[in-house]
Amino acid sequence: MAFKTLSAKSAAALDKELMSTGAFSIDQLMELAGLSVSQAVYRLHPLSKGKKILVACGPGNNGGDGLVAARHLWHYNYQPTVYYPKQSKNELYQRLATQLKNLGVPFTEDFDGALKDTSHVVDAIFGFSFSGEVREPFPAVIKALKETTIPVTSVDAPSSWDIENGPPSEGPGKDFYPTALVSLTAPKPLAKFFHGRHFLGGRFVSPDIAQKYDLELPEYEGIDQIVELDPKTGQKLKL
Amino acid sequence: MAFKTLSAKSAAALDKELMSTGAFSIDQLMELAGLSVSQAVYRLHPLSKGKKILVACGPGNNGGDGLVAARHLWHYNYQPTVYYPKQSKNELYQRLATQLKNLGVPFTEDFDGALKDTSHVVDAIFGFSFSGEVREPFPAVIKALKETTIPVTSVDAPSSWDIENGPPSEGPGKDFYPTALVSLTAPKPLAKFFHGRHFLGGRFVSPDIAQKYDLELPEYEGIDQIVELDPKTGQKLKL
């Protein structure tokens, strides 16, 4: 019953393999990843708890997952607002942003202002490829996420946590413990240091790839794109 | 309370618009369309009714939706078999087929044999761009779908039906009435002639596009990617 996790290096290799021998496009994978995130938010924070969701997106793939999640949340009748201060020139992310603008989803540059007017935050700032320093303008954002009483759901990693070693001992992410974590494809080592609600998403891994990367994928229920894990063991949560 | 539908010509224009001003890629749209189909099959035919699903795929986009649906059905623990006799050189469809092969999903060339060993059929042969004659090898396939007592779910159109005028008065599709229809984006005119269970899928249309194409999109529930319609009115089914 070891808590099985996927290192940052292995996660990068697995993603690469999904797009080579796996024959997936990044568009497909990001659509399904973002869909998983949106389903976790719906589970954690049903519409009755408040419609306003602030989605904070970083410059890379984690931010792209956030953009997709924001779109699905809009379709579920939430009122997402997107904070996306470092918009990439990457064509896919630009298209994902346009898809949101076409729905009238507001983009804000005022994170603190938006945080005062939301009922849930999706932290899609940094994912498993994060390492090193938190660059501007994100230190203040992570500090605000740490200090807020509004629930925060982090995508793949609480932003600024070390992927292998978890919560940082200094910097803006010191003592940042979000409410929930959505691990995509498989939990990363940092998940062992996380004690909130933990979901797994990304229902697209083949048994061959799971075996190659020594993953123990839990059984999803029905048509769900997420499955809740026991935060202590990383196994499927027994209800 | 008119039964609003989208002509073949308008459906083609709408798809084009989703990929131009809408900024969607075909990969994204097909993923969400196929996901909708898989959810309709799950609703119509829960696992307890039998795990074996035969997915018949045509050479175009309708077949692509079927390939995506088959993959999701596999992840839901069904045992799909794919009949895909006219495999396109299109790179996307080839990738979708590889994704299935990587899951060990069997591809068969023996439609009649597979039909004897299945509990449900997905008809993803022809969609809204169909017109004219049914080409080989599909006349015998459509005849078999007409004659079987196994439930058949058609994607966007019962294959060989005229998109505007519905059931053909001659040819293999004469008197072919599948069990269920999954309309993608919006029902096509043929839906007025269809009296089985009717689902709408494709939860990605913006209000602007809906208005431009004079669509009345029903409200989806929760995180569902499908909504059941009243086959008589095309409005959301009142439960």
mmCIF file of C-alpha atoms in Angstrom, chain B residues 3-8 11 128 156 163 181-192 198-201 215-218 229-230 233-235:
data_model
loop_
_atom_site.group_PDB
_atom_site.id
_atom_site.type_symbol
_atom_site.label_atom_id
_atom_site.label_comp_id
_atom_site.label_asym_id
_atom_site.label_seq_id
_atom_site.Cartn_x
_atom_site.Cartn_y
_atom_site.Cartn_z
ATOM 1 C CA PHE B 3 -38.743 21.912 -33.622
ATOM 2 C CA LYS B 4 -35.646 23.912 -34.466
ATOM 3 C CA THR B 5 -33.054 22.213 -36.575
ATOM 4 C CA LEU B 6 -29.841 23.006 -38.407
ATOM 5 C CA SER B 7 -29.611 22.241 -42.140
ATOM 6 C CA ALA B 8 -26.638 20.302 -43.491
ATOM 7 C CA ALA B 11 -24.119 22.667 -39.842
ATOM 8 C CA PHE B 128 -24.561 15.492 -41.731
ATOM 9 C CA ASP B 156 -25.978 12.784 -35.786
ATOM 10 C CA ILE B 163 -30.216 15.032 -43.771
ATOM 11 C CA LEU B 181 -30.027 9.325 -31.971
ATOM 12 C CA VAL B 182 -27.292 11.568 -30.623
ATOM 13 C CA SER B 183 -27.443 14.933 -32.389
ATOM 14 C CA LEU B 184 -24.199 16.864 -32.163
ATOM 15 C CA THR B 185 -24.281 20.667 -31.745
ATOM 16 C CA ALA B 186 -27.943 20.809 -32.830
ATOM 17 C CA PRO B 187 -30.534 18.423 -34.323
ATOM 18 C CA LYS B 188 -30.558 18.219 -38.089
ATOM 19 C CA PRO B 189 -33.886 18.362 -39.996
ATOM 20 C CA LEU B 190 -34.048 14.550 -40.228
ATOM 21 C CA ALA B 191 -34.596 14.465 -36.456
ATOM 22 C CA LYS B 192 -38.221 15.449 -37.021
ATOM 23 C CA HIS B 198 -32.982 11.587 -28.791
ATOM 24 C CA PHE B 199 -29.966 13.155 -27.109
ATOM 25 C CA LEU B 200 -28.118 16.350 -27.855
ATOM 26 C CA GLY B 201 -24.371 16.536 -27.310
ATOM 27 C CA LEU B 215 -30.399 27.608 -32.306
ATOM 28 C CA GLU B 216 -32.365 27.168 -29.110
ATOM 29 C CA LEU B 217 -29.932 25.191 -27.035
ATOM 30 C CA PRO B 218 -31.509 23.364 -24.088
ATOM 31 C CA LEU B 229 -34.667 15.840 -25.961
ATOM 32 C CA ASP B 230 -38.343 15.163 -26.450
ATOM 33 C CA THR B 233 -40.643 18.665 -30.077
ATOM 34 C CA GLY B 234 -36.850 18.733 -30.009
ATOM 35 C CA GLN B 235 -37.102 20.597 -26.698
#
